[in-house]
Amino acid sequence: MKTELVLVRHGITAWNRERRFQGQLDTPLDEQGFEQARKTGRRLASWPLAAVYTSDLLRARQTAEAIAAPHGLDLRIESRLRERHYGGYEGRTYDEIERSDPDGYARWRAREPAFALPGGGETLRSLHERVEAALRDLARRHEGQVVAIVTHGGVLDCAFRVATGLALEAPRTHELLNASLNRIAWQDESFALLAWADAAHLVEAIDDAAQARGHP
């Protein structure tokens, strides 16, 4: 039986606009982010969601609440869905890091799978492994059902690569839009891409500079 996972990136935050590494710091949605969450909730209100899973970080939980409410579902917290740990980069802008640590910034931009971000950060390979494990566990748990998963840009990037086979170090050509719908299917023990970066429910113009940059 086919399982469908509907992955949603959290609504926009002030730090998204500032091009600041959020990582695992607990930043909230801004006013537009809450509006994006409400619109996503309305878009999914008629979908047959069996469960709503979310990262334990605040910006994801705030988005997930708007999706779960119309269905009367409780949020299911899954810490493996949290954003990549950016170590000492967290809370700083991309421009600041590029100036202060040009070598590390270049290695991050180059998507080196084994590069551990300075200050106790996570490697891209470690992130990919935990994301793939979480997605497989949730898909097997909800065989034949439709499940919403609210998470982060780095996690979405890994999900796209899991579903398409795109190499971890390959440049990103797919968008990671706030509050967009990204659908993958699980069947016969493998994932496949159904749809990506569907933001038709968001009326306002999407600020690609704020939303899509930052995850190379």
mmCIF file of C-alpha atoms in Angstrom, residues 29 87 95 107 144 151 160 178:
data_model
loop_
_atom_site.group_PDB
_atom_site.id
_atom_site.type_symbol
_atom_site.label_atom_id
_atom_site.label_comp_id
_atom_site.label_asym_id
_atom_site.label_seq_id
_atom_site.Cartn_x
_atom_site.Cartn_y
_atom_site.Cartn_z
ATOM 1 C CA LEU A 29 7.371 32.669 13.288
ATOM 2 C CA GLY A 87 27.314 24.792 15.720
ATOM 3 C CA ASP A 95 27.684 37.397 5.449
ATOM 4 C CA ARG A 107 33.087 24.061 2.585
ATOM 5 C CA GLY A 144 -1.560 3.340 3.350
ATOM 6 C CA THR A 151 10.036 20.519 9.429
ATOM 7 C CA PHE A 160 14.134 15.473 -1.786
ATOM 8 C CA ASN A 178 8.416 28.363 3.577
#
